[in-house]
Amino acid sequence: MINAVNIIRRKRDGHSHDDSEIESLIRSYTTGEVTDYQMSAWLMAAFLNGMDDNELFSLTKSMLYSGQVLDLSDIPGKKVDKHSTGGVGDKISLILAPLVAACGVPVPMISGRGLGHTGGTLDKLEAIPGFRTNLSIEHYKAQLRQIGAVLIGQTEEIAPADRKLYALRDVTATVEFIPFIAASIMSKKLAEGIDALVLDVKTGRGAFMKTEEDARNLAMELCEIGTHFGKDCTAWITRMDSPLGYGVGSWPETQEAIRCLHGENVTDVMEIVYTLASEMLVLGGSAEDTSEARKTCEAAIYNGNALDKFIEIVERQGGDPTVVEDPTTRIDFEMVAEAPATATGYVNDINAYDIGLLAVEMGAGRMRKEDQVDPLAGLILLKKPGDAVQQGEPIARLYTGKLDRISEFSERATAAFSVSSQPPDLEPLLVGRLANGTWTSN
Amino acid sequence: MINAVNIIRRKRDGHSHDDSEIESLIRSYTTGEVTDYQMSAWLMAAFLNGMDDNELFSLTKSMLYSGQVLDLSDIPGKKVDKHSTGGVGDKISLILAPLVAACGVPVPMISGRGLGHTGGTLDKLEAIPGFRTNLSIEHYKAQLRQIGAVLIGQTEEIAPADRKLYALRDVTATVEFIPFIAASIMSKKLAEGIDALVLDVKTGRGAFMKTEEDARNLAMELCEIGTHFGKDCTAWITRMDSPLGYGVGSWPETQEAIRCLHGENVTDVMEIVYTLASEMLVLGGSAEDTSEARKTCEAAIYNGNALDKFIEIVERQGGDPTVVEDPTTRIDFEMVAEAPATATGYVNDINAYDIGLLAVEMGAGRMRKEDQVDPLAGLILLKKPGDAVQQGEPIARLYTGKLDRISEFSERATAAFSVSSQPPDLEPLLVGRLANGTWTSN
């Protein structure tokens, strides 16, 4: 029988746990033998006294093996996934997964739902009528083998310890601790059966990591865990001060992703898509280097192969391909207001955090866990940082079912834009890259 | 509605709480609105990041006003109590309360049960057949008014937040934190309706405060809280390396206390009794200084007034006075074994912690909360540090109902004694005194 009080006391007093202590703590917490109130005392002690690398690996391993670990070794090729730490307007996965699969690298992608002010890939996919993300493991494996890509949600069987711990951290002020965040991400990703992983660690006011230093530390811990478990990892730090692209909300983002697959060049979105996709091709062994990989990816967009792959995915997962073939065909999607610019000049920046929270309140996300997402709610920005605007000119379109709050929403959208008389110096979107333990600044 | 996560986060990030934050945290925890798992995260954050004096006062006040606060202002005289942080063989209260009351200072004493390796005053009193400690508040006040002393247990109405917090701290490794210990003690003592308090803070391996530094810090915090709430406090640090006196266990200790009231001079016990009683007389206003007070106390022992007062207390609380008049009359009290000395020489010391745990296992205390105490179980030491012993000579008598474990108990009693060839240098029992913010070393 576990002595939870002794384990808590050891972390409280600044000791390092050995592998068996962490393993028994997490296992006993998963079964309920260790209570929530004991676990939260341990979480706070670890938060304040820190965890070393061995403890981080043990924690990840314990969370990983608390559930099912998929085996994709009978599917040919190196399976590569991408994980983003979450931002506003981040529809990258919807373009990236079919693009990389179209270039010959299998992409087994298990995604999440919206969290806080950020959206989630599953919510966006489900804005395609009929699209199912709750596939069986058999379907998941068969689809990956047959068409090279599959996009599903986390099943009950994957990393149950992480689910339980995450819910507890959320209500005990123990969320913002890099080792916990890293172990949570990697325990789920390692359970997918991947061979390699590309990470998009966001930094800035619309990201969970507000500072570059925190983003770098998280990227390092994520890659160290990957390496420890024998998986190749490359991480990019990317800026998340203003929203990515123009759409924010499920259908506004899915529609934009589909337009990108049709060849529309939304520059910030496609810059990140090509950067991450190139890394995935290299890790997957289908390109020698990232510049060769990038050419392959650009070709797959322009020749329509990536779009065709997305249509294949949508069909295999029960979705209506007509909205992918022509994204203007969702007839129930209607703008209800336009937010105007308050001054003439140049858009200086757009506060991604404020826009993210606004979209959530407009119905695009969940205020509480049990809330339903409105797939049609959100915004389409009409201006991006650096663009010239005239006072009174529309700068964002609003989509919401909460018609009684339209004027409030419109004011908040306007307030998220700052306008200056001179064009701003735009900061680079790509901040730095971590590969094989080496940082390269962009 | 309280935002518990924000309060936990503030303490986690090293901020100080204001009075209203702590007040709402403790109130909401008492009502159940704040959960155990949130409270334990806060407890650990406070344990590791510390609490300042204002937070300590707010915590004590919140715990105090979580329940009933007795008002004894209609009873004449300054009411003075004593609190000990707990040791082994500590039967001081049983002698002190009637002694001080016999000298004219009212003593309203609310005591606890055994905890860990230490005994509790309530368990000892209940070794007197018929003695009741669960009196009504009306009885408590009437008895105090009529005979000047009353000894009861903590009622459900007194400091319920402390009871709930203590149970949680016990299972989350957040017990050994001086501000929590101080707030717990003082919230209960302040609820008694006292005007002044004398504190006996034990230090040494048989105490909860193992080091003198910890004992001093605790004494200071206790006195600061007392002063803040307008109560005069004097604290003594006393040594608890070896057990106090000869008896350990309920009846072994109660019997020894009665013998002391009959005039037997158990030197270490009576040294502490006279020291603390003198302080109580001074704080209660019935003596000018402690040396005058001490003479008054010694007289009350020798002229039998203290014994008479104890008999009055026992009668008023339903106990059988014949065992007080003649403590050899508990006919069911029988020794079952004697532990022998392993060597010839001098008793160097007696490990109070080991003896305390041994007595608990012999039936004198509780291994688990729901255990019943055996009032007759325990030990009577036959030798004290500094005494000469012969190999094989009995050094302790054992009393237990667990006859199948007698040889184990006897070996453990023997092992708690260390014997050396030379008489040891005995350390002074009284370590230091804190009064009016000033330390005096003894």
mmCIF file with all atom_site columns, N, CA and C in Angstrom, chain B residues 154-191:
data_model
loop_
_atom_site.group_PDB
_atom_site.id
_atom_site.type_symbol
_atom_site.label_atom_id
_atom_site.label_alt_id
_atom_site.label_comp_id
_atom_site.label_asym_id
_atom_site.label_entity_id
_atom_site.label_seq_id
_atom_site.pdbx_PDB_ins_code
_atom_site.Cartn_x
_atom_site.Cartn_y
_atom_site.Cartn_z
_atom_site.occupancy
_atom_site.B_iso_or_equiv
_atom_site.pdbx_formal_charge
_atom_site.auth_seq_id
_atom_site.auth_comp_id
_atom_site.auth_asym_id
_atom_site.auth_atom_id
_atom_site.pdbx_PDB_model_num
ATOM 1   N N  . GLN B 1 154 ? -12.841 19.518 23.830 1.00 0.00 ? 154 GLN B N  1
ATOM 2   C CA . GLN B 1 154 ? -13.291 20.460 22.808 1.00 0.00 ? 154 GLN B CA 1
ATOM 3   C C  . GLN B 1 154 ? -14.673 20.038 22.326 1.00 0.00 ? 154 GLN B C  1
ATOM 4   N N  . THR B 1 155 ? -15.641 20.959 22.348 1.00 0.00 ? 155 THR B N  1
ATOM 5   C CA . THR B 1 155 ? -16.967 20.601 21.852 1.00 0.00 ? 155 THR B CA 1
ATOM 6   C C  . THR B 1 155 ? -16.999 20.753 20.336 1.00 0.00 ? 155 THR B C  1
ATOM 7   N N  . GLU B 1 156 ? -18.029 20.221 19.734 1.00 0.00 ? 156 GLU B N  1
ATOM 8   C CA . GLU B 1 156 ? -18.225 20.333 18.282 1.00 0.00 ? 156 GLU B CA 1
ATOM 9   C C  . GLU B 1 156 ? -18.310 21.789 17.852 1.00 0.00 ? 156 GLU B C  1
ATOM 10  N N  . GLU B 1 157 ? -18.778 22.641 18.793 1.00 0.00 ? 157 GLU B N  1
ATOM 11  C CA . GLU B 1 157 ? -19.042 24.039 18.435 1.00 0.00 ? 157 GLU B CA 1
ATOM 12  C C  . GLU B 1 157 ? -17.781 24.890 18.413 1.00 0.00 ? 157 GLU B C  1
ATOM 13  N N  . ILE B 1 158 ? -16.689 24.374 19.011 1.00 0.00 ? 158 ILE B N  1
ATOM 14  C CA . ILE B 1 158 ? -15.476 25.193 19.114 1.00 0.00 ? 158 ILE B CA 1
ATOM 15  C C  . ILE B 1 158 ? -14.569 24.960 17.912 1.00 0.00 ? 158 ILE B C  1
ATOM 16  N N  . ALA B 1 159 ? -14.267 26.034 17.195 1.00 0.00 ? 159 ALA B N  1
ATOM 17  C CA . ALA B 1 159 ? -13.320 26.043 16.083 1.00 0.00 ? 159 ALA B CA 1
ATOM 18  C C  . ALA B 1 159 ? -13.477 24.851 15.124 1.00 0.00 ? 159 ALA B C  1
ATOM 19  N N  . PRO B 1 160 ? -14.672 24.671 14.517 1.00 0.00 ? 160 PRO B N  1
ATOM 20  C CA . PRO B 1 160 ? -14.840 23.546 13.583 1.00 0.00 ? 160 PRO B CA 1
ATOM 21  C C  . PRO B 1 160 ? -13.874 23.623 12.394 1.00 0.00 ? 160 PRO B C  1
ATOM 22  N N  . ALA B 1 161 ? -13.487 24.830 11.985 1.00 0.00 ? 161 ALA B N  1
ATOM 23  C CA . ALA B 1 161 ? -12.536 24.955 10.869 1.00 0.00 ? 161 ALA B CA 1
ATOM 24  C C  . ALA B 1 161 ? -11.212 24.304 11.242 1.00 0.00 ? 161 ALA B C  1
ATOM 25  N N  . ASP B 1 162 ? -10.808 24.450 12.499 1.00 0.00 ? 162 ASP B N  1
ATOM 26  C CA . ASP B 1 162 ? -9.554  23.836 12.922 1.00 0.00 ? 162 ASP B CA 1
ATOM 27  C C  . ASP B 1 162 ? -9.631  22.318 12.841 1.00 0.00 ? 162 ASP B C  1
ATOM 28  N N  . ARG B 1 163 ? -10.762 21.770 13.254 1.00 0.00 ? 163 ARG B N  1
ATOM 29  C CA . ARG B 1 163 ? -10.897 20.303 13.223 1.00 0.00 ? 163 ARG B CA 1
ATOM 30  C C  . ARG B 1 163 ? -10.788 19.792 11.794 1.00 0.00 ? 163 ARG B C  1
ATOM 31  N N  . LYS B 1 164 ? -11.490 20.480 10.875 1.00 0.00 ? 164 LYS B N  1
ATOM 32  C CA . LYS B 1 164 ? -11.497 20.063 9.468  1.00 0.00 ? 164 LYS B CA 1
ATOM 33  C C  . LYS B 1 164 ? -10.092 20.250 8.849  1.00 0.00 ? 164 LYS B C  1
ATOM 34  N N  . LEU B 1 165 ? -9.469  21.365 9.162  1.00 0.00 ? 165 LEU B N  1
ATOM 35  C CA . LEU B 1 165 ? -8.130  21.627 8.620  1.00 0.00 ? 165 LEU B CA 1
ATOM 36  C C  . LEU B 1 165 ? -7.112  20.647 9.176  1.00 0.00 ? 165 LEU B C  1
ATOM 37  N N  . TYR B 1 166 ? -7.235  20.346 10.485 1.00 0.00 ? 166 TYR B N  1
ATOM 38  C CA . TYR B 1 166 ? -6.251  19.456 11.073 1.00 0.00 ? 166 TYR B CA 1
ATOM 39  C C  . TYR B 1 166 ? -6.305  18.079 10.410 1.00 0.00 ? 166 TYR B C  1
ATOM 40  N N  . ALA B 1 167 ? -7.515  17.584 10.184 1.00 0.00 ? 167 ALA B N  1
ATOM 41  C CA . ALA B 1 167 ? -7.666  16.266 9.550  1.00 0.00 ? 167 ALA B CA 1
ATOM 42  C C  . ALA B 1 167 ? -7.050  16.269 8.148  1.00 0.00 ? 167 ALA B C  1
ATOM 43  N N  . LEU B 1 168 ? -7.212  17.377 7.431  1.00 0.00 ? 168 LEU B N  1
ATOM 44  C CA . LEU B 1 168 ? -6.660  17.465 6.073  1.00 0.00 ? 168 LEU B CA 1
ATOM 45  C C  . LEU B 1 168 ? -5.134  17.579 6.113  1.00 0.00 ? 168 LEU B C  1
ATOM 46  N N  . ARG B 1 169 ? -4.610  18.397 7.021  1.00 0.00 ? 169 ARG B N  1
ATOM 47  C CA . ARG B 1 169 ? -3.158  18.555 7.124  1.00 0.00 ? 169 ARG B CA 1
ATOM 48  C C  . ARG B 1 169 ? -2.488  17.214 7.416  1.00 0.00 ? 169 ARG B C  1
ATOM 49  N N  . ASP B 1 170 ? -3.160  16.427 8.256  1.00 0.00 ? 170 ASP B N  1
ATOM 50  C CA . ASP B 1 170 ? -2.606  15.142 8.675  1.00 0.00 ? 170 ASP B CA 1
ATOM 51  C C  . ASP B 1 170 ? -2.356  14.205 7.489  1.00 0.00 ? 170 ASP B C  1
ATOM 52  N N  . VAL B 1 171 ? -3.158  14.276 6.452  1.00 0.00 ? 171 VAL B N  1
ATOM 53  C CA . VAL B 1 171 ? -3.042  13.349 5.318  1.00 0.00 ? 171 VAL B CA 1
ATOM 54  C C  . VAL B 1 171 ? -2.414  13.988 4.084  1.00 0.00 ? 171 VAL B C  1
ATOM 55  N N  . THR B 1 172 ? -1.936  15.236 4.219  1.00 0.00 ? 172 THR B N  1
ATOM 56  C CA . THR B 1 172 ? -1.340  15.917 3.063  1.00 0.00 ? 172 THR B CA 1
ATOM 57  C C  . THR B 1 172 ? 0.053   16.465 3.369  1.00 0.00 ? 172 THR B C  1
ATOM 58  N N  . ALA B 1 173 ? 0.675   15.961 4.431  1.00 0.00 ? 173 ALA B N  1
ATOM 59  C CA . ALA B 1 173 ? 2.052   16.369 4.784  1.00 0.00 ? 173 ALA B CA 1
ATOM 60  C C  . ALA B 1 173 ? 2.172   17.879 4.964  1.00 0.00 ? 173 ALA B C  1
ATOM 61  N N  . THR B 1 174 ? 1.173   18.473 5.619  1.00 0.00 ? 174 THR B N  1
ATOM 62  C CA . THR B 1 174 ? 1.246   19.912 5.894  1.00 0.00 ? 174 THR B CA 1
ATOM 63  C C  . THR B 1 174 ? 1.047   20.198 7.386  1.00 0.00 ? 174 THR B C  1
ATOM 64  N N  . VAL B 1 175 ? 1.473   19.233 8.211  1.00 0.00 ? 175 VAL B N  1
ATOM 65  C CA . VAL B 1 175 ? 1.330   19.413 9.664  1.00 0.00 ? 175 VAL B CA 1
ATOM 66  C C  . VAL B 1 175 ? 2.429   20.313 10.225 1.00 0.00 ? 175 VAL B C  1
ATOM 67  N N  . GLU B 1 176 ? 3.695   20.053 9.864  1.00 0.00 ? 176 GLU B N  1
ATOM 68  C CA . GLU B 1 176 ? 4.844   20.615 10.568 1.00 0.00 ? 176 GLU B CA 1
ATOM 69  C C  . GLU B 1 176 ? 5.184   22.026 10.097 1.00 0.00 ? 176 GLU B C  1
ATOM 70  N N  . PHE B 1 177 ? 4.248   22.929 10.193 1.00 0.00 ? 177 PHE B N  1
ATOM 71  C CA . PHE B 1 177 ? 4.449   24.307 9.750  1.00 0.00 ? 177 PHE B CA 1
ATOM 72  C C  . PHE B 1 177 ? 4.001   25.213 10.894 1.00 0.00 ? 177 PHE B C  1
ATOM 73  N N  . ILE B 1 178 ? 4.932   25.983 11.435 1.00 0.00 ? 178 ILE B N  1
ATOM 74  C CA . ILE B 1 178 ? 4.690   26.685 12.699 1.00 0.00 ? 178 ILE B CA 1
ATOM 75  C C  . ILE B 1 178 ? 3.460   27.604 12.656 1.00 0.00 ? 178 ILE B C  1
ATOM 76  N N  . PRO B 1 179 ? 3.260   28.386 11.598 1.00 0.00 ? 179 PRO B N  1
ATOM 77  C CA . PRO B 1 179 ? 2.039   29.215 11.608 1.00 0.00 ? 179 PRO B CA 1
ATOM 78  C C  . PRO B 1 179 ? 0.748   28.392 11.681 1.00 0.00 ? 179 PRO B C  1
ATOM 79  N N  . PHE B 1 180 ? 0.703   27.237 11.005 1.00 0.00 ? 180 PHE B N  1
ATOM 80  C CA . PHE B 1 180 ? -0.511  26.404 11.099 1.00 0.00 ? 180 PHE B CA 1
ATOM 81  C C  . PHE B 1 180 ? -0.673  25.870 12.524 1.00 0.00 ? 180 PHE B C  1
ATOM 82  N N  . ILE B 1 181 ? 0.446   25.421 13.122 1.00 0.00 ? 181 ILE B N  1
ATOM 83  C CA . ILE B 1 181 ? 0.389   24.876 14.481 1.00 0.00 ? 181 ILE B CA 1
ATOM 84  C C  . ILE B 1 181 ? -0.069  25.970 15.450 1.00 0.00 ? 181 ILE B C  1
ATOM 85  N N  . ALA B 1 182 ? 0.504   27.157 15.296 1.00 0.00 ? 182 ALA B N  1
ATOM 86  C CA . ALA B 1 182 ? 0.174   28.254 16.205 1.00 0.00 ? 182 ALA B CA 1
ATOM 87  C C  . ALA B 1 182 ? -1.291  28.667 16.054 1.00 0.00 ? 182 ALA B C  1
ATOM 88  N N  . ALA B 1 183 ? -1.767  28.776 14.810 1.00 0.00 ? 183 ALA B N  1
ATOM 89  C CA . ALA B 1 183 ? -3.162  29.196 14.588 1.00 0.00 ? 183 ALA B CA 1
ATOM 90  C C  . ALA B 1 183 ? -4.122  28.133 15.128 1.00 0.00 ? 183 ALA B C  1
ATOM 91  N N  . SER B 1 184 ? -3.746  26.879 14.984 1.00 0.00 ? 184 SER B N  1
ATOM 92  C CA . SER B 1 184 ? -4.594  25.790 15.468 1.00 0.00 ? 184 SER B CA 1
ATOM 93  C C  . SER B 1 184 ? -4.721  25.852 16.990 1.00 0.00 ? 184 SER B C  1
ATOM 94  N N  . ILE B 1 185 ? -3.597  25.976 17.677 1.00 0.00 ? 185 ILE B N  1
ATOM 95  C CA . ILE B 1 185 ? -3.606  26.038 19.143 1.00 0.00 ? 185 ILE B CA 1
ATOM 96  C C  . ILE B 1 185 ? -4.392  27.255 19.622 1.00 0.00 ? 185 ILE B C  1
ATOM 97  N N  . MET B 1 186 ? -4.063  28.420 19.062 1.00 0.00 ? 186 MET B N  1
ATOM 98  C CA . MET B 1 186 ? -4.616  29.654 19.601 1.00 0.00 ? 186 MET B CA 1
ATOM 99  C C  . MET B 1 186 ? -6.095  29.817 19.257 1.00 0.00 ? 186 MET B C  1
ATOM 100 N N  . SER B 1 187 ? -6.535  29.305 18.103 1.00 0.00 ? 187 SER B N  1
ATOM 101 C CA . SER B 1 187 ? -7.957  29.445 17.780 1.00 0.00 ? 187 SER B CA 1
ATOM 102 C C  . SER B 1 187 ? -8.800  28.694 18.812 1.00 0.00 ? 187 SER B C  1
ATOM 103 N N  . LYS B 1 188 ? -8.297  27.543 19.273 1.00 0.00 ? 188 LYS B N  1
ATOM 104 C CA . LYS B 1 188 ? -9.045  26.794 20.286 1.00 0.00 ? 188 LYS B CA 1
ATOM 105 C C  . LYS B 1 188 ? -8.953  27.465 21.653 1.00 0.00 ? 188 LYS B C  1
ATOM 106 N N  . LYS B 1 189 ? -7.768  27.933 22.008 1.00 0.00 ? 189 LYS B N  1
ATOM 107 C CA . LYS B 1 189 ? -7.591  28.535 23.332 1.00 0.00 ? 189 LYS B CA 1
ATOM 108 C C  . LYS B 1 189 ? -8.374  29.842 23.448 1.00 0.00 ? 189 LYS B C  1
ATOM 109 N N  . LEU B 1 190 ? -8.353  30.649 22.380 1.00 0.00 ? 190 LEU B N  1
ATOM 110 C CA . LEU B 1 190 ? -9.065  31.931 22.430 1.00 0.00 ? 190 LEU B CA 1
ATOM 111 C C  . LEU B 1 190 ? -10.576 31.715 22.510 1.00 0.00 ? 190 LEU B C  1
ATOM 112 N N  . ALA B 1 191 ? -11.045 30.552 22.012 1.00 0.00 ? 191 ALA B N  1
ATOM 113 C CA . ALA B 1 191 ? -12.480 30.274 22.047 1.00 0.00 ? 191 ALA B CA 1
ATOM 114 C C  . ALA B 1 191 ? -12.968 29.942 23.459 1.00 0.00 ? 191 ALA B C  1
#
